[in-house]
Amino acid sequence: MSHLAPLDPESPAEPLAALPPPPRPRPRGPASLVVLAVLAVGYTLWAAQTVILPIMLAAFFSMVGNPIIRLLRKLHLPRFLAALLVIVVGVAGTIALAVQLVGPAAVWFQQAPSQMRQISREVRDFTKPVQQANQAAESFARAAGGETGRQVQIVRTQLDDPYRALVRAPKLAASVLAVVLLTFFFMVYGENLQRHAIALLPSRAQQRFTTGIMLEIEREVSRYVLTISMINTAVGMIYAGILYALGIPVQEALLWGTVVALLNFAPYVGPLIGVMLMLLMGFVTFDTPAASALPAALYLVLHTIEGQVVTPIILGRRMAISPLMLILALMLFGWLWGLVGLLLAVPLLVCIKMILSRLDGMQRWARLLE
């Protein structure tokens, strides 16, 4: 029978295995510093919109064209030629559509003020009894209060500067040219720029992880943007066909179909503006109230089918965003960048959601957007 040696309390204990030190918690700044940083970033985005917006639009258009370029690359076409082909076809199609739309748009904007005055007179005649009752009530209240003086009306005049349009035209042309060139360069050199930026990371594990995330996000967002663009284009074409069936000329129908397709990029806000525009167009074009309300009603039906049936079936729930977050994003980016911000709000929100869902510790923030 073996006996264990008694433990000598004075003998030195065996050294324990060295454990790695726990990771240091990330330092967190005070809340006031975070608020100031957010305000500084927001002001920078607003103040530098002349530089930022062409870059954002070029990135958006390159995302639309990247799936097409990948398809052309499978046909053994070099990336430079594939990007050039996509740019040439896109610019040519835009110019051809603009040539068709300039005429009816100019005619409609020339006739709209007189038609609006006619509509306002009809509405004023329709509501004349109510206005007379309101004026009688105001006169009675003014007499009861001892006020007999008439209110002073202030007339303001505005001088139109003829040189303002001449100054804006070159700036607009330069911005359009910058967007086209940046889109081409993003399509051709975007992968190399992304690869060189990832190579700056210190370890290969971080590089592989970041490369996987960036490739997946770029492909999924590109497919999403291209799919949404195709859906909105189809909606615009279908609505143009509906207007043509109602007796509206082809070019004017294409004008309103293009407007509908562009407005459909801004959920909730765009369709609301579209309904009001189609109602205005109906009152300007048709004579009877029923015929005037028909374009707006048909647009509302078409948008409901697209938003509640077609888009959920094609995209599924993967790219679902909370309606409240969509409204907040549209308000924020619309306030920052105007109409361009409304166009870019949804793709930017989708990118933010996908990035947060793939970063450790950020999944809860991604679920907040759902």
mmCIF file of C-alpha atoms in Angstrom:
data_model
loop_
_atom_site.group_PDB
_atom_site.id
_atom_site.type_symbol
_atom_site.label_atom_id
_atom_site.label_comp_id
_atom_site.label_asym_id
_atom_site.label_seq_id
_atom_site.Cartn_x
_atom_site.Cartn_y
_atom_site.Cartn_z
ATOM 1 C CA MET A 1 0.000 0.000 0.000
ATOM 2 C CA SER A 2 1.466 3.269 -1.116
ATOM 3 C CA HIS A 3 1.527 6.267 1.084
ATOM 4 C CA LEU A 4 1.317 9.848 -0.097
ATOM 5 C CA ALA A 5 4.033 12.186 1.065
ATOM 6 C CA PRO A 6 2.785 14.856 3.407
ATOM 7 C CA LEU A 7 2.540 18.317 1.916
ATOM 8 C CA ASP A 8 5.170 20.606 3.271
ATOM 9 C CA PRO A 9 3.602 24.000 3.877
ATOM 10 C CA GLU A 10 7.001 25.674 3.608
ATOM 11 C CA SER A 11 7.862 24.112 0.246
ATOM 12 C CA PRO A 12 7.432 26.478 -2.710
ATOM 13 C CA ALA A 13 4.271 25.907 -4.723
ATOM 14 C CA GLU A 14 4.493 24.879 -8.382
ATOM 15 C CA PRO A 15 4.113 27.796 -10.760
ATOM 16 C CA LEU A 16 0.695 27.987 -12.396
ATOM 17 C CA ALA A 17 0.351 28.061 -16.172
ATOM 18 C CA ALA A 18 0.541 31.582 -17.520
ATOM 19 C CA LEU A 19 -2.929 32.764 -18.560
ATOM 20 C CA PRO A 20 -3.397 35.386 -21.276
ATOM 21 C CA PRO A 21 -4.412 38.734 -19.863
ATOM 22 C CA PRO A 22 -8.063 39.630 -20.384
ATOM 23 C CA PRO A 23 -8.696 42.034 -23.255
ATOM 24 C CA ARG A 24 -8.858 45.617 -22.277
ATOM 25 C CA PRO A 25 -12.280 47.162 -22.590
ATOM 26 C CA ARG A 26 -12.584 49.745 -25.327
ATOM 27 C CA PRO A 27 -12.500 53.275 -23.960
ATOM 28 C CA ARG A 28 -15.783 55.088 -24.244
ATOM 29 C CA GLY A 29 -16.056 58.800 -24.582
ATOM 30 C CA PRO A 30 -18.574 60.876 -22.685
ATOM 31 C CA ALA A 31 -22.040 61.330 -24.119
ATOM 32 C CA SER A 32 -21.437 65.012 -24.764
ATOM 33 C CA LEU A 33 -18.424 64.176 -26.960
ATOM 34 C CA VAL A 34 -20.488 61.635 -28.938
ATOM 35 C CA VAL A 35 -23.244 64.212 -29.507
ATOM 36 C CA LEU A 36 -20.713 66.796 -30.672
ATOM 37 C CA ALA A 37 -19.117 64.262 -33.031
ATOM 38 C CA VAL A 38 -22.519 63.376 -34.539
ATOM 39 C CA LEU A 39 -23.350 67.055 -35.031
ATOM 40 C CA ALA A 40 -19.939 67.679 -36.615
ATOM 41 C CA VAL A 41 -20.397 64.755 -39.035
ATOM 42 C CA GLY A 42 -23.910 65.920 -39.933
ATOM 43 C CA TYR A 43 -22.734 69.470 -40.599
ATOM 44 C CA THR A 44 -19.856 68.181 -42.708
ATOM 45 C CA LEU A 45 -22.217 66.029 -44.793
ATOM 46 C CA TRP A 46 -24.452 69.042 -45.369
ATOM 47 C CA ALA A 47 -21.677 71.573 -46.024
ATOM 48 C CA ALA A 48 -19.684 69.310 -48.359
ATOM 49 C CA GLN A 49 -22.656 68.055 -50.373
ATOM 50 C CA THR A 50 -21.228 69.582 -53.560
ATOM 51 C CA VAL A 51 -18.364 67.077 -53.315
ATOM 52 C CA ILE A 52 -20.144 64.216 -51.550
ATOM 53 C CA LEU A 53 -23.255 63.945 -53.729
ATOM 54 C CA PRO A 54 -21.457 63.196 -57.037
ATOM 55 C CA ILE A 55 -19.444 60.484 -55.255
ATOM 56 C CA MET A 56 -22.562 58.976 -53.672
ATOM 57 C CA LEU A 57 -24.488 59.046 -56.951
ATOM 58 C CA ALA A 58 -21.556 57.468 -58.782
ATOM 59 C CA ALA A 59 -21.341 54.702 -56.173
ATOM 60 C CA PHE A 60 -25.112 54.153 -56.501
ATOM 61 C CA PHE A 61 -24.949 53.904 -60.312
ATOM 62 C CA SER A 62 -21.910 51.627 -60.155
ATOM 63 C CA MET A 63 -23.854 49.300 -57.870
ATOM 64 C CA VAL A 64 -26.593 49.197 -60.496
ATOM 65 C CA GLY A 65 -24.068 48.348 -63.208
ATOM 66 C CA ASN A 66 -21.834 45.887 -61.322
ATOM 67 C CA PRO A 67 -24.123 42.837 -61.778
ATOM 68 C CA ILE A 68 -24.266 43.564 -65.515
ATOM 69 C CA ILE A 69 -20.466 43.894 -65.622
ATOM 70 C CA ARG A 70 -20.074 40.559 -63.826
ATOM 71 C CA LEU A 71 -22.344 38.988 -66.442
ATOM 72 C CA LEU A 72 -20.272 40.488 -69.260
ATOM 73 C CA ARG A 73 -17.076 39.293 -67.572
ATOM 74 C CA LYS A 74 -18.401 35.736 -67.773
ATOM 75 C CA LEU A 75 -18.568 36.262 -71.533
ATOM 76 C CA HIS A 76 -14.772 36.929 -71.460
ATOM 77 C CA LEU A 77 -15.166 40.668 -71.994
ATOM 78 C CA PRO A 78 -12.485 42.774 -70.236
ATOM 79 C CA ARG A 79 -13.697 44.822 -67.308
ATOM 80 C CA PHE A 80 -12.708 48.099 -68.957
ATOM 81 C CA LEU A 81 -14.759 47.361 -72.076
ATOM 82 C CA ALA A 82 -17.680 46.018 -70.028
ATOM 83 C CA ALA A 83 -17.802 49.176 -67.914
ATOM 84 C CA LEU A 84 -17.472 51.355 -71.019
ATOM 85 C CA LEU A 85 -20.334 49.486 -72.700
ATOM 86 C CA VAL A 86 -22.577 49.886 -69.638
ATOM 87 C CA ILE A 87 -21.782 53.618 -69.386
ATOM 88 C CA VAL A 88 -22.355 54.250 -73.095
ATOM 89 C CA VAL A 89 -25.671 52.379 -73.138
ATOM 90 C CA GLY A 90 -26.836 54.085 -69.944
ATOM 91 C CA VAL A 91 -25.907 57.597 -71.079
ATOM 92 C CA ALA A 92 -27.373 57.033 -74.556
ATOM 93 C CA GLY A 93 -30.634 55.738 -73.089
ATOM 94 C CA THR A 94 -30.835 58.679 -70.684
ATOM 95 C CA ILE A 95 -30.210 61.199 -73.463
ATOM 96 C CA ALA A 96 -32.777 59.549 -75.736
ATOM 97 C CA LEU A 97 -35.361 59.587 -72.935
ATOM 98 C CA ALA A 98 -34.538 63.208 -72.066
ATOM 99 C CA VAL A 99 -34.997 64.270 -75.694
ATOM 100 C CA GLN A 100 -38.436 62.696 -75.683
ATOM 101 C CA LEU A 101 -39.394 64.316 -72.373
ATOM 102 C CA VAL A 102 -38.080 67.871 -72.794
ATOM 103 C CA GLY A 103 -40.849 68.942 -75.175
ATOM 104 C CA PRO A 104 -43.898 67.753 -73.204
ATOM 105 C CA ALA A 105 -42.326 68.895 -69.924
ATOM 106 C CA ALA A 106 -41.812 72.425 -71.263
ATOM 107 C CA VAL A 107 -45.340 72.560 -72.693
ATOM 108 C CA TRP A 108 -46.871 71.253 -69.489
ATOM 109 C CA PHE A 109 -44.976 73.723 -67.314
ATOM 110 C CA GLN A 110 -46.046 76.569 -69.589
ATOM 111 C CA GLN A 111 -49.704 75.582 -69.466
ATOM 112 C CA ALA A 112 -49.773 74.560 -65.810
ATOM 113 C CA PRO A 113 -49.968 78.112 -64.300
ATOM 114 C CA SER A 114 -53.030 79.104 -66.345
ATOM 115 C CA GLN A 115 -54.661 75.761 -65.668
ATOM 116 C CA MET A 116 -53.901 76.120 -61.962
ATOM 117 C CA ARG A 117 -55.524 79.558 -61.917
ATOM 118 C CA GLN A 118 -58.594 78.071 -63.570
ATOM 119 C CA ILE A 119 -58.688 75.266 -61.028
ATOM 120 C CA SER A 120 -58.244 77.728 -58.160
ATOM 121 C CA ARG A 121 -61.157 79.810 -59.472
ATOM 122 C CA GLU A 122 -63.331 76.713 -59.641
ATOM 123 C CA VAL A 123 -62.335 75.719 -56.123
ATOM 124 C CA ARG A 124 -62.930 79.287 -54.922
ATOM 125 C CA ASP A 125 -66.409 79.324 -56.454
ATOM 126 C CA PHE A 126 -67.118 75.949 -54.906
ATOM 127 C CA THR A 127 -66.034 77.113 -51.434
ATOM 128 C CA LYS A 128 -67.408 80.647 -51.741
ATOM 129 C CA PRO A 129 -70.292 80.123 -49.257
ATOM 130 C CA VAL A 130 -67.853 78.858 -46.643
ATOM 131 C CA GLN A 131 -65.537 81.845 -47.197
ATOM 132 C CA GLN A 132 -68.430 84.280 -46.907
ATOM 133 C CA ALA A 133 -69.502 82.673 -43.638
ATOM 134 C CA ASN A 134 -65.920 82.939 -42.314
ATOM 135 C CA GLN A 135 -65.690 86.609 -43.324
ATOM 136 C CA ALA A 136 -69.011 87.355 -41.631
ATOM 137 C CA ALA A 137 -67.816 85.646 -38.460
ATOM 138 C CA GLU A 138 -64.544 87.606 -38.529
ATOM 139 C CA SER A 139 -66.397 90.899 -39.061
ATOM 140 C CA PHE A 140 -68.728 90.130 -36.163
ATOM 141 C CA ALA A 141 -65.796 89.233 -33.904
ATOM 142 C CA ARG A 142 -63.883 92.369 -34.944
ATOM 143 C CA ALA A 143 -66.916 94.572 -34.287
ATOM 144 C CA ALA A 144 -67.487 92.956 -30.916
ATOM 145 C CA GLY A 145 -63.868 93.604 -29.987
ATOM 146 C CA GLY A 146 -63.993 97.231 -31.095
ATOM 147 C CA GLU A 147 -61.583 96.789 -34.004
ATOM 148 C CA THR A 148 -62.607 98.806 -37.046
ATOM 149 C CA GLY A 149 -59.300 99.225 -38.850
ATOM 150 C CA ARG A 150 -58.406 97.152 -41.849
ATOM 151 C CA GLN A 151 -55.367 94.950 -41.885
ATOM 152 C CA VAL A 152 -52.370 96.270 -43.760
ATOM 153 C CA GLN A 153 -51.303 94.046 -46.632
ATOM 154 C CA ILE A 154 -47.626 93.852 -47.444
ATOM 155 C CA VAL A 155 -46.776 93.214 -51.083
ATOM 156 C CA ARG A 156 -43.354 91.753 -51.781
ATOM 157 C CA THR A 157 -41.720 91.810 -55.157
ATOM 158 C CA GLN A 158 -38.987 89.492 -56.339
ATOM 159 C CA LEU A 159 -36.559 90.352 -59.108
ATOM 160 C CA ASP A 160 -35.545 87.481 -61.361
ATOM 161 C CA ASP A 161 -31.842 87.482 -62.108
ATOM 162 C CA PRO A 162 -31.328 86.519 -65.786
ATOM 163 C CA TYR A 163 -27.718 85.559 -65.130
ATOM 164 C CA ARG A 164 -28.564 83.026 -62.449
ATOM 165 C CA ALA A 165 -29.586 80.373 -64.966
ATOM 166 C CA LEU A 166 -26.453 81.050 -67.032
ATOM 167 C CA VAL A 167 -24.301 80.502 -63.944
ATOM 168 C CA ARG A 168 -26.112 77.342 -62.865
ATOM 169 C CA ALA A 169 -25.996 75.638 -66.274
ATOM 170 C CA PRO A 170 -22.184 75.089 -66.364
ATOM 171 C CA LYS A 171 -22.214 73.876 -62.754
ATOM 172 C CA LEU A 172 -24.978 71.382 -63.541
ATOM 173 C CA ALA A 173 -23.153 70.164 -66.633
ATOM 174 C CA ALA A 174 -19.917 69.778 -64.640
ATOM 175 C CA SER A 175 -21.746 67.827 -61.915
ATOM 176 C CA VAL A 176 -23.315 65.477 -64.476
ATOM 177 C CA LEU A 177 -19.945 64.921 -66.163
ATOM 178 C CA ALA A 178 -18.319 64.265 -62.777
ATOM 179 C CA VAL A 179 -20.986 61.671 -61.916
ATOM 180 C CA VAL A 180 -20.504 59.874 -65.260
ATOM 181 C CA LEU A 181 -16.704 59.799 -64.969
ATOM 182 C CA LEU A 182 -16.767 58.721 -61.324
ATOM 183 C CA THR A 183 -19.249 55.957 -62.143
ATOM 184 C CA PHE A 184 -16.920 54.655 -64.864
ATOM 185 C CA PHE A 185 -13.888 54.762 -62.574
ATOM 186 C CA PHE A 186 -15.791 53.050 -59.749
ATOM 187 C CA MET A 187 -16.767 50.258 -62.154
ATOM 188 C CA VAL A 188 -13.234 49.809 -63.497
ATOM 189 C CA TYR A 189 -10.989 50.485 -60.505
ATOM 190 C CA GLY A 190 -13.342 49.913 -57.576
ATOM 191 C CA GLU A 191 -12.170 46.333 -56.965
ATOM 192 C CA ASN A 192 -8.485 47.302 -56.987
ATOM 193 C CA LEU A 193 -9.114 50.219 -54.626
ATOM 194 C CA GLN A 194 -11.017 47.904 -52.286
ATOM 195 C CA ARG A 195 -8.266 45.269 -52.457
ATOM 196 C CA HIS A 196 -5.505 47.783 -51.673
ATOM 197 C CA ALA A 197 -7.525 49.265 -48.805
ATOM 198 C CA ILE A 198 -8.037 45.811 -47.273
ATOM 199 C CA ALA A 199 -4.298 45.095 -47.628
ATOM 200 C CA LEU A 200 -3.654 47.879 -45.103
ATOM 201 C CA LEU A 201 -5.119 45.726 -42.310
ATOM 202 C CA PRO A 202 -2.451 44.250 -39.984
ATOM 203 C CA SER A 203 -3.271 40.517 -40.021
ATOM 204 C CA ARG A 204 -4.316 38.058 -42.713
ATOM 205 C CA ALA A 205 -7.286 36.921 -40.635
ATOM 206 C CA GLN A 206 -8.657 40.451 -40.554
ATOM 207 C CA GLN A 207 -8.019 40.802 -44.266
ATOM 208 C CA ARG A 208 -9.880 37.573 -45.099
ATOM 209 C CA PHE A 209 -12.764 38.511 -42.797
ATOM 210 C CA THR A 210 -13.070 42.024 -44.225
ATOM 211 C CA THR A 211 -12.762 40.751 -47.803
ATOM 212 C CA GLY A 212 -15.603 38.286 -47.276
ATOM 213 C CA ILE A 213 -17.837 40.935 -45.731
ATOM 214 C CA MET A 214 -17.112 43.522 -48.416
ATOM 215 C CA LEU A 215 -17.658 41.111 -51.309
ATOM 216 C CA GLU A 216 -20.904 39.808 -49.872
ATOM 217 C CA ILE A 217 -22.232 43.266 -49.082
ATOM 218 C CA GLU A 218 -21.242 44.628 -52.479
ATOM 219 C CA ARG A 219 -22.895 41.784 -54.365
ATOM 220 C CA GLU A 220 -26.087 41.717 -52.329
ATOM 221 C CA VAL A 221 -26.499 45.492 -52.339
ATOM 222 C CA SER A 222 -25.767 45.601 -56.077
ATOM 223 C CA ARG A 223 -28.433 42.986 -56.726
ATOM 224 C CA TYR A 224 -30.845 44.824 -54.466
ATOM 225 C CA VAL A 225 -30.284 48.190 -56.146
ATOM 226 C CA LEU A 226 -30.488 46.662 -59.635
ATOM 227 C CA THR A 227 -33.680 44.777 -58.729
ATOM 228 C CA ILE A 228 -35.325 47.873 -57.250
ATOM 229 C CA SER A 229 -34.302 49.887 -60.311
ATOM 230 C CA MET A 230 -35.825 47.294 -62.645
ATOM 231 C CA ILE A 231 -39.041 47.148 -60.605
ATOM 232 C CA ASN A 232 -39.388 50.933 -60.570
ATOM 233 C CA THR A 233 -38.680 51.110 -64.312
ATOM 234 C CA ALA A 234 -41.369 48.502 -64.947
ATOM 235 C CA VAL A 235 -43.814 50.443 -62.773
ATOM 236 C CA GLY A 236 -43.086 53.623 -64.726
ATOM 237 C CA MET A 237 -43.554 51.881 -68.072
ATOM 238 C CA ILE A 238 -46.809 50.247 -66.997
ATOM 239 C CA TYR A 239 -48.165 53.550 -65.719
ATOM 240 C CA ALA A 240 -47.135 55.282 -68.951
ATOM 241 C CA GLY A 241 -49.079 52.621 -70.842
ATOM 242 C CA ILE A 242 -52.111 53.221 -68.592
ATOM 243 C CA LEU A 243 -51.994 56.961 -69.263
ATOM 244 C CA TYR A 244 -51.669 56.323 -73.001
ATOM 245 C CA ALA A 245 -54.747 54.092 -72.819
ATOM 246 C CA LEU A 246 -56.590 56.989 -71.129
ATOM 247 C CA GLY A 247 -55.929 59.182 -74.164
ATOM 248 C CA ILE A 248 -52.805 61.062 -73.053
ATOM 249 C CA PRO A 249 -50.149 61.533 -75.798
ATOM 250 C CA VAL A 250 -47.189 59.168 -75.816
ATOM 251 C CA GLN A 251 -44.509 61.702 -74.874
ATOM 252 C CA GLU A 252 -46.530 63.126 -71.993
ATOM 253 C CA ALA A 253 -47.328 59.606 -70.806
ATOM 254 C CA LEU A 254 -43.585 58.810 -70.854
ATOM 255 C CA LEU A 255 -42.934 61.994 -68.860
ATOM 256 C CA TRP A 256 -45.273 60.979 -66.060
ATOM 257 C CA GLY A 257 -44.080 57.378 -66.185
ATOM 258 C CA THR A 258 -40.516 58.589 -65.653
ATOM 259 C CA VAL A 259 -41.635 60.786 -62.746
ATOM 260 C CA VAL A 260 -43.421 57.807 -61.170
ATOM 261 C CA ALA A 261 -40.346 55.574 -61.577
ATOM 262 C CA LEU A 262 -38.069 58.149 -59.900
ATOM 263 C CA LEU A 263 -40.498 58.841 -57.062
ATOM 264 C CA ASN A 264 -40.798 55.122 -56.371
ATOM 265 C CA PHE A 265 -37.201 55.091 -55.079
ATOM 266 C CA ALA A 266 -38.417 57.004 -51.993
ATOM 267 C CA PRO A 267 -40.892 54.771 -50.131
ATOM 268 C CA TYR A 268 -43.979 56.391 -48.599
ATOM 269 C CA VAL A 269 -42.839 59.940 -49.391
ATOM 270 C CA GLY A 270 -42.432 59.384 -53.139
ATOM 271 C CA PRO A 271 -45.839 57.729 -53.686
ATOM 272 C CA LEU A 272 -47.532 60.442 -51.611
ATOM 273 C CA ILE A 273 -45.993 63.128 -53.825
ATOM 274 C CA GLY A 274 -46.890 61.017 -56.859
ATOM 275 C CA VAL A 275 -50.562 60.803 -55.915
ATOM 276 C CA MET A 276 -50.762 64.588 -55.530
ATOM 277 C CA LEU A 277 -48.958 65.146 -58.844
ATOM 278 C CA MET A 278 -51.202 62.685 -60.673
ATOM 279 C CA LEU A 279 -54.265 64.338 -59.163
ATOM 280 C CA LEU A 280 -53.006 67.732 -60.335
ATOM 281 C CA MET A 281 -52.236 66.323 -63.769
ATOM 282 C CA GLY A 282 -55.725 64.835 -63.961
ATOM 283 C CA PHE A 283 -57.395 68.143 -63.149
ATOM 284 C CA VAL A 284 -55.243 69.923 -65.733
ATOM 285 C CA THR A 285 -55.834 67.315 -68.468
ATOM 286 C CA PHE A 286 -59.452 66.219 -68.025
ATOM 287 C CA ASP A 287 -62.697 68.131 -67.534
ATOM 288 C CA THR A 288 -64.942 65.982 -65.365
ATOM 289 C CA PRO A 289 -64.101 65.286 -61.693
ATOM 290 C CA ALA A 290 -64.320 61.502 -62.158
ATOM 291 C CA ALA A 291 -61.898 61.509 -65.096
ATOM 292 C CA SER A 292 -59.585 63.923 -63.248
ATOM 293 C CA ALA A 293 -59.286 61.611 -60.244
ATOM 294 C CA LEU A 294 -58.790 58.471 -62.368
ATOM 295 C CA PRO A 295 -54.978 58.818 -62.973
ATOM 296 C CA ALA A 296 -54.308 59.247 -59.249
ATOM 297 C CA ALA A 297 -56.568 56.297 -58.374
ATOM 298 C CA LEU A 298 -54.895 54.024 -60.938
ATOM 299 C CA TYR A 299 -51.450 55.086 -59.725
ATOM 300 C CA LEU A 300 -52.433 54.269 -56.146
ATOM 301 C CA VAL A 301 -53.676 50.810 -57.189
ATOM 302 C CA LEU A 302 -50.496 50.138 -59.180
ATOM 303 C CA HIS A 303 -48.250 51.232 -56.319
ATOM 304 C CA THR A 304 -50.194 49.092 -53.838
ATOM 305 C CA ILE A 305 -49.752 46.005 -56.016
ATOM 306 C CA GLU A 306 -46.043 46.724 -56.448
ATOM 307 C CA GLY A 307 -45.348 47.508 -52.798
ATOM 308 C CA GLN A 308 -47.452 44.786 -51.186
ATOM 309 C CA VAL A 309 -47.154 41.911 -53.683
ATOM 310 C CA VAL A 310 -44.392 42.223 -56.299
ATOM 311 C CA THR A 311 -41.470 43.613 -54.278
ATOM 312 C CA PRO A 312 -41.930 41.302 -51.219
ATOM 313 C CA ILE A 313 -42.111 38.255 -53.513
ATOM 314 C CA ILE A 314 -38.948 39.186 -55.444
ATOM 315 C CA LEU A 315 -36.804 40.462 -52.573
ATOM 316 C CA GLY A 316 -38.309 38.513 -49.679
ATOM 317 C CA ARG A 317 -37.696 39.532 -46.066
ATOM 318 C CA ARG A 318 -33.905 39.678 -46.331
ATOM 319 C CA MET A 319 -33.794 43.373 -47.092
ATOM 320 C CA ALA A 320 -36.784 44.312 -44.957
ATOM 321 C CA ILE A 321 -36.482 47.666 -43.181
ATOM 322 C CA SER A 322 -38.772 49.033 -40.510
ATOM 323 C CA PRO A 323 -41.223 51.600 -41.943
ATOM 324 C CA LEU A 324 -40.426 53.938 -39.045
ATOM 325 C CA MET A 325 -36.694 53.728 -39.783
ATOM 326 C CA LEU A 326 -37.415 54.315 -43.473
ATOM 327 C CA ILE A 327 -39.378 57.473 -42.701
ATOM 328 C CA LEU A 328 -36.646 58.731 -40.365
ATOM 329 C CA ALA A 329 -33.946 58.003 -42.953
ATOM 330 C CA LEU A 330 -35.934 59.760 -45.682
ATOM 331 C CA MET A 331 -36.411 62.787 -43.445
ATOM 332 C CA LEU A 332 -32.721 62.882 -42.484
ATOM 333 C CA PHE A 333 -31.194 62.399 -45.930
ATOM 334 C CA GLY A 334 -33.877 64.520 -47.595
ATOM 335 C CA TRP A 335 -33.049 67.358 -45.198
ATOM 336 C CA LEU A 336 -29.324 66.921 -45.817
ATOM 337 C CA TRP A 337 -29.265 66.447 -49.596
ATOM 338 C CA GLY A 338 -32.740 67.194 -50.945
ATOM 339 C CA LEU A 339 -34.089 65.015 -53.780
ATOM 340 C CA VAL A 340 -30.777 63.193 -54.156
ATOM 341 C CA GLY A 341 -30.941 62.299 -50.472
ATOM 342 C CA LEU A 342 -34.414 60.820 -50.965
ATOM 343 C CA LEU A 343 -33.027 58.715 -53.812
ATOM 344 C CA LEU A 344 -30.055 57.447 -51.775
ATOM 345 C CA ALA A 345 -31.759 56.996 -48.398
ATOM 346 C CA VAL A 346 -32.963 53.405 -48.885
ATOM 347 C CA PRO A 347 -29.719 52.002 -50.416
ATOM 348 C CA LEU A 348 -27.670 53.664 -47.672
ATOM 349 C CA LEU A 349 -29.943 52.229 -44.980
ATOM 350 C CA VAL A 350 -29.683 48.747 -46.531
ATOM 351 C CA CYS A 351 -25.867 49.024 -46.578
ATOM 352 C CA ILE A 352 -25.803 50.112 -42.939
ATOM 353 C CA LYS A 353 -28.047 47.203 -41.941
ATOM 354 C CA MET A 354 -25.921 44.624 -43.765
ATOM 355 C CA ILE A 355 -22.681 45.957 -42.278
ATOM 356 C CA LEU A 356 -24.101 45.959 -38.748
ATOM 357 C CA SER A 357 -25.483 42.427 -39.133
ATOM 358 C CA ARG A 358 -21.999 41.062 -39.940
ATOM 359 C CA LEU A 359 -20.002 42.838 -37.242
ATOM 360 C CA ASP A 360 -19.580 41.216 -33.853
ATOM 361 C CA GLY A 361 -21.624 42.962 -31.190
ATOM 362 C CA MET A 362 -23.635 44.985 -33.718
ATOM 363 C CA GLN A 363 -26.362 42.446 -34.556
ATOM 364 C CA ARG A 364 -28.782 44.075 -32.127
ATOM 365 C CA TRP A 365 -28.418 47.392 -33.922
ATOM 366 C CA ALA A 366 -29.135 45.594 -37.194
ATOM 367 C CA ARG A 367 -32.301 44.067 -35.720
ATOM 368 C CA LEU A 368 -33.322 47.550 -34.598
ATOM 369 C CA LEU A 369 -33.630 48.515 -38.264
ATOM 370 C CA GLU A 370 -35.957 45.602 -39.089
#
